[in-house]
Coordinates of C-alpha atoms in Angstrom, one line a residue:
Chain J
M1 CA 3.7 25.9 35.8
P2 CA 0.0 25.3 34.9
E3 CA -1.6 22.3 33.7
K4 CA -3.1 24.0 30.7
L5 CA -0.2 26.7 29.8
H6 CA 2.4 23.2 29.9
A7 CA -0.2 21.6 27.5
L8 CA 0.2 24.6 25.3
I9 CA 3.6 24.5 25.2
I10 CA 3.6 21.1 24.5
I11 CA 1.3 21.5 21.5
L12 CA 3.3 24.6 20.4
I13 CA 6.4 22.6 20.7
I14 CA 5.6 19.1 18.7
G15 CA 3.3 21.3 15.7
A16 CA 6.7 23.4 15.1
V17 CA 8.7 20.2 14.7
T18 CA 5.8 18.8 12.6
L19 CA 6.0 21.9 10.7
A20 CA 10.0 22.1 10.4
T21 CA 10.0 18.7 9.2
R22 CA 7.8 19.4 6.1
L23 CA 8.8 23.6 5.4
L24 CA 12.6 23.2 5.3
P25 CA 13.3 21.1 2.9
P26 CA 11.8 23.6 0.4
L27 CA 13.1 26.4 2.1
I28 CA 17.0 25.1 1.3
F29 CA 16.7 24.5 -2.0
S30 CA 14.0 27.5 -2.7
K31 CA 17.1 29.9 -2.6
S32 CA 18.9 27.9 -5.4
E33 CA 18.1 28.5 -8.8
K34 CA 18.1 24.9 -9.8
V35 CA 17.1 22.5 -7.6
P36 CA 20.0 19.9 -8.3
D37 CA 19.8 16.7 -10.2
V38 CA 20.0 14.8 -7.2
I39 CA 17.1 15.9 -5.4
L40 CA 15.3 15.6 -8.7
Y41 CA 16.3 12.3 -9.0
L42 CA 15.2 11.3 -5.0
G43 CA 11.8 13.4 -5.6
K44 CA 11.0 10.9 -8.8
V45 CA 12.2 7.1 -7.2
V46 CA 11.8 7.9 -3.4
P47 CA 7.6 8.1 -4.2
Y48 CA 8.3 4.4 -5.0
T49 CA 10.3 3.2 -2.2
A50 CA 7.5 5.4 0.3
M51 CA 4.6 2.6 -0.4
G52 CA 6.4 -0.6 0.8
L53 CA 8.0 1.8 4.0
L54 CA 4.6 2.9 5.1
I55 CA 3.1 -0.6 4.1
V56 CA 5.4 -1.7 7.1
Y57 CA 5.3 1.7 9.8
C58 CA 1.5 0.5 9.9
L59 CA 1.8 -3.1 10.0
K60 CA 4.8 -2.3 13.1
D61 CA 2.8 -3.3 15.5
V62 CA 1.4 -6.5 14.7
S63 CA 3.3 -9.5 16.8
V64 CA 3.3 -12.5 14.6
F65 CA 3.9 -14.4 17.7
T66 CA 1.0 -13.9 20.0
G67 CA -2.1 -12.8 20.3
S68 CA -4.2 -13.8 17.2
H69 CA -0.2 -13.8 14.5
G70 CA -1.4 -11.9 12.0
L71 CA -4.1 -13.0 11.2
P72 CA -6.5 -10.3 10.8
E73 CA -3.6 -8.2 9.2
I74 CA -3.3 -11.2 6.4
I75 CA -6.7 -12.0 5.8
A76 CA -7.3 -8.5 5.1
L77 CA -4.5 -7.7 3.4
A78 CA -4.8 -10.6 0.8
V79 CA -8.9 -9.5 0.8
V80 CA -7.2 -5.7 -0.5
A81 CA -5.1 -7.7 -3.0
G82 CA -7.5 -10.2 -4.3
T83 CA -9.8 -7.4 -5.1
Y84 CA -7.6 -4.7 -6.1
L85 CA -6.5 -7.2 -8.9
W86 CA -9.6 -7.9 -9.9
K87 CA -11.2 -4.9 -10.6
R88 CA -8.4 -2.4 -10.4
N89 CA -10.4 -0.4 -8.2
S90 CA -9.3 0.9 -5.1
I91 CA -11.6 3.1 -3.1
L92 CA -13.6 -0.8 -3.8
S93 CA -10.4 -2.8 -1.9
V94 CA -9.8 0.2 1.0
V95 CA -14.0 -0.4 1.9
A96 CA -13.3 -4.0 1.4
G97 CA -10.6 -4.6 3.0
T98 CA -11.5 -1.7 6.3
V99 CA -15.0 -3.8 6.4
V100 CA -13.5 -7.4 6.9
Y101 CA -10.7 -6.3 9.1
M102 CA -12.7 -4.7 11.5
L103 CA -15.1 -7.8 11.6
L104 CA -12.5 -10.7 12.6
V105 CA -10.9 -7.9 15.2
Q106 CA -14.4 -7.6 16.6
K107 CA -15.6 -10.8 16.0
V108 CA -13.5 -13.3 15.4
F109 CA -9.7 -12.8 16.9
Chain F
M1 CA -9.8 20.9 17.3
I2 CA -6.9 23.7 18.0
S3 CA -4.1 20.7 17.7
G4 CA -5.6 19.2 14.4
V5 CA -4.9 22.5 13.0
L6 CA -1.0 23.3 14.4
I7 CA 0.0 19.7 14.3
F8 CA -2.2 18.3 11.4
S9 CA -0.1 14.7 11.9
G10 CA -2.6 11.5 13.1
T11 CA 0.5 10.0 14.9
A12 CA 1.9 13.5 16.2
Q13 CA -1.3 14.7 17.7
F14 CA -1.3 10.9 19.3
V15 CA 2.2 11.5 20.8
S16 CA 1.3 15.1 22.5
V17 CA -2.3 13.5 24.1
A18 CA 0.2 11.4 26.2
M19 CA 2.0 14.0 26.8
L20 CA -0.4 16.6 27.7
S21 CA -0.1 16.5 31.6
G22 CA 3.6 15.9 32.4
G23 CA 5.8 15.0 29.6
S24 CA 8.9 16.9 29.4
F25 CA 9.8 19.6 26.6
F26 CA 12.5 17.8 25.6
M27 CA 10.7 14.4 25.1
A28 CA 7.9 15.9 23.0
A29 CA 10.3 17.4 20.8
V30 CA 12.4 14.5 20.4
T31 CA 9.2 11.8 20.2
A32 CA 7.7 14.2 17.4
L33 CA 10.9 14.3 15.0
M34 CA 10.5 10.5 15.6
V35 CA 6.9 10.2 14.3
S36 CA 7.3 13.2 11.9
A37 CA 9.8 12.0 10.0
R38 CA 8.8 10.4 6.8
H39 CA 7.7 14.4 6.2
I40 CA 10.6 15.4 5.7
F41 CA 10.8 12.6 3.2
F42 CA 7.5 13.4 1.7
S43 CA 9.1 17.2 1.5
I44 CA 12.1 16.3 -0.5
S45 CA 10.6 14.2 -3.2
M46 CA 8.0 17.4 -4.0
I47 CA 10.2 19.9 -4.7
G48 CA 10.6 18.9 -7.9
R49 CA 6.7 18.7 -8.7
Y50 CA 5.6 22.1 -6.9
R51 CA 8.8 24.2 -7.9
N52 CA 6.0 26.1 -10.5
E53 CA 3.8 26.7 -8.0
G54 CA 4.6 30.1 -6.8
K55 CA 3.4 31.1 -2.9
R56 CA 0.5 28.3 -3.1
K57 CA 3.6 26.2 -3.0
W58 CA 4.1 26.6 0.9
Y59 CA 0.2 26.1 1.6
L60 CA 0.3 22.7 -0.3
F61 CA 4.0 21.5 1.8
Y62 CA 2.4 22.6 5.1
A63 CA -0.2 20.5 4.3
L64 CA 1.4 17.6 3.2
C65 CA 0.3 14.2 4.7
D66 CA 0.0 10.9 4.0
E67 CA -3.2 10.9 1.7
S68 CA -2.3 13.7 -0.2
Y69 CA 1.1 12.1 -1.2
A70 CA 0.2 8.9 -1.3
M71 CA -2.7 11.0 -4.1
L72 CA 0.0 13.0 -5.7
S73 CA 3.2 11.6 -6.0
S74 CA 1.8 9.4 -8.6
D75 CA 1.5 12.0 -11.2
N76 CA -1.9 10.6 -12.9
T77 CA -4.1 13.8 -12.9
P78 CA -6.8 12.9 -13.9
D79 CA -7.2 14.3 -18.0
G80 CA -7.5 17.3 -18.7
V81 CA -7.5 18.8 -15.4
N82 CA -5.6 21.4 -14.4
V83 CA -2.5 20.3 -12.2
S84 CA -2.0 23.0 -10.1
A85 CA -5.3 23.4 -9.2
Y86 CA -5.8 19.3 -8.9
R87 CA -2.7 19.8 -6.3
F88 CA -4.3 22.6 -4.5
F89 CA -8.1 21.0 -4.0
V90 CA -6.8 17.2 -3.4
T91 CA -4.0 19.0 -0.7
L92 CA -7.2 21.4 0.9
F93 CA -10.1 18.6 0.9
D94 CA -7.4 15.7 2.6
Q95 CA -6.9 18.7 5.0
A96 CA -10.2 19.7 5.6
S97 CA -11.7 16.5 6.6
W98 CA -8.5 15.7 9.0
V99 CA -10.0 19.1 10.8
I100 CA -13.4 18.0 10.8
G101 CA -13.0 14.9 10.8
S102 CA -10.3 15.3 14.2
T103 CA -13.4 18.3 15.5
L104 CA -15.8 15.7 15.6
G105 CA -13.9 12.6 16.6
G106 CA -13.1 14.7 20.2
L107 CA -17.0 15.7 20.5
L108 CA -18.9 12.6 19.2
G109 CA -15.9 10.3 20.1
N110 CA -18.1 9.1 22.9
V111 CA -21.4 8.7 21.6
L112 CA -20.8 6.7 18.5
P113 CA -23.3 4.2 17.9
F114 CA -21.1 1.5 16.3
D115 CA -17.4 -0.1 17.8
S116 CA -14.8 1.6 14.7
T117 CA -12.0 -1.0 16.4
G118 CA -9.7 -1.9 13.0
I119 CA -11.1 1.3 11.2
D120 CA -7.6 2.8 11.0
F121 CA -6.9 -0.5 8.4
A122 CA -8.0 2.0 5.9
M123 CA -5.3 3.7 5.1
T124 CA -2.6 0.3 5.8
A125 CA -5.1 -0.5 2.7
L126 CA -5.0 2.3 0.7
F127 CA -1.0 2.3 0.8
T128 CA -1.3 -1.8 -0.2
T129 CA -3.3 -0.9 -3.2
V130 CA -0.7 2.2 -4.3
F131 CA 1.7 -0.3 -3.6
I132 CA 0.5 -2.8 -5.9
E133 CA -0.2 -0.8 -8.8
Q134 CA 3.7 0.4 -8.2
L135 CA 4.5 -3.6 -8.4
L136 CA 2.0 -4.0 -11.8
T137 CA 4.4 -1.0 -13.5
E138 CA 7.3 -1.7 -14.9
K139 CA 9.5 1.5 -13.9
S140 CA 8.4 1.4 -10.4
R141 CA 8.9 -1.8 -9.2
I142 CA 12.6 -2.3 -8.2
P143 CA 11.8 1.2 -6.2
A144 CA 8.7 -0.3 -4.4
I145 CA 10.4 -3.7 -3.7
L146 CA 13.6 -1.6 -2.5
G147 CA 11.5 0.3 0.1
F148 CA 9.7 -2.6 1.3
F149 CA 12.5 -4.7 1.9
A150 CA 14.7 -2.5 3.9
T151 CA 12.0 -1.0 6.1
L152 CA 11.1 -4.5 7.0
L153 CA 15.0 -5.3 7.9
C154 CA 15.7 -2.0 9.9
L155 CA 12.6 -2.7 11.8
L156 CA 13.6 -6.2 12.9
V157 CA 17.2 -4.8 13.2
F158 CA 16.1 -1.5 15.4
G159 CA 12.6 -2.5 16.8
R160 CA 9.4 -0.9 16.0
D161 CA 10.8 3.0 18.0
Y162 CA 13.0 3.5 16.3
F163 CA 13.2 1.8 13.0
L164 CA 11.9 4.5 10.4
I165 CA 14.9 6.9 10.4
P166 CA 17.1 4.0 9.5
A167 CA 15.2 3.2 6.6
M168 CA 14.8 6.5 5.7
I169 CA 18.5 6.5 5.4
L170 CA 19.1 3.2 3.9
I171 CA 16.7 3.8 1.3
I172 CA 17.8 7.3 0.1
A173 CA 21.9 5.2 0.2
A174 CA 20.3 2.5 -1.5
V175 CA 18.1 4.9 -4.5
L176 CA 21.8 6.7 -5.2
F177 CA 24.0 4.0 -5.5
M178 CA 21.3 2.0 -7.8
R179 CA 21.1 6.0 -9.7
N180 CA 25.7 5.7 -10.0
K181 CA 25.2 2.2 -11.2
T182 CA 23.2 3.4 -14.2
E183 CA 24.8 6.4 -14.9
A184 CA 28.1 4.3 -15.2
K185 CA 26.2 1.9 -17.7
D186 CA 24.6 4.2 -19.4
A187 CA 28.1 6.2 -19.8
S188 CA 29.9 3.0 -20.7
T189 CA 27.5 2.3 -23.8
G190 CA 27.4 6.2 -25.0
K191 CA 23.9 6.6 -24.5
E192 CA 22.7 9.8 -22.0
G193 CA 21.3 9.2 -18.8
D194 CA 17.7 10.6 -18.2
N195 CA 17.7 10.0 -14.1
G196 CA 18.7 13.3 -13.3
A197 CA 15.9 15.5 -15.5

């Protein structure tokens, strides 16, 4: 199989799977007049749980026992948390935390 | 750029690059499912919110991503702004910046004048600010803590390549369990449960 065709098929397969994960749930429930209560309940509570999930997901490759022992991450997260509790401004905290993190991984560790 | 429009998922795009030459089709599908599974999670929780968006909702669901989810699932539309329009434009700008960004990244990636190592921390930082806000809000505190520790537990048990799906199953099971408990409590005190509405 030609290289380019193979690459295109791979992109299409991954695209289709990604699309399915986003469109199947609403497709399944758009048929019924009323969305089941339990789904609406999940819709209310699950977003609150998802941020914790995403933070762990972002940090999954950090190793506490090797390399920099996760210190850049811990320091940068402390900057994010500290500035956020101080000013309650998420843009400020994201920029400050990211700059600190980039300096730490590039210059210090 | 093609994959930027078609796949529109950072991690899935990253995986596709690794597989473009020589990966098997089946492995590509399984890997894409693993990294995109969190979108099932996002998508389910937006069903109630997007119910009345008509035709537009298919675009909102298609372009749902980490960033738009972080902004739209907290339901804090600025005062005096039309909710539908707000949702549409947040999603549109998120997607536009992604597609433009990945095209520019592809074109300029090698000539950037500064070292961008670590810039991906911006995403972790964004999630962290939303997380702290949830901890400070009474009604979201327990689910937020639950999500964090359930995922951490699954990471330790299943390892970094497989923890995401068990974590989502565990979280959904736990919140359903919490719902049943509050309903039982409401029933015994004769109060109408407001969890389902």
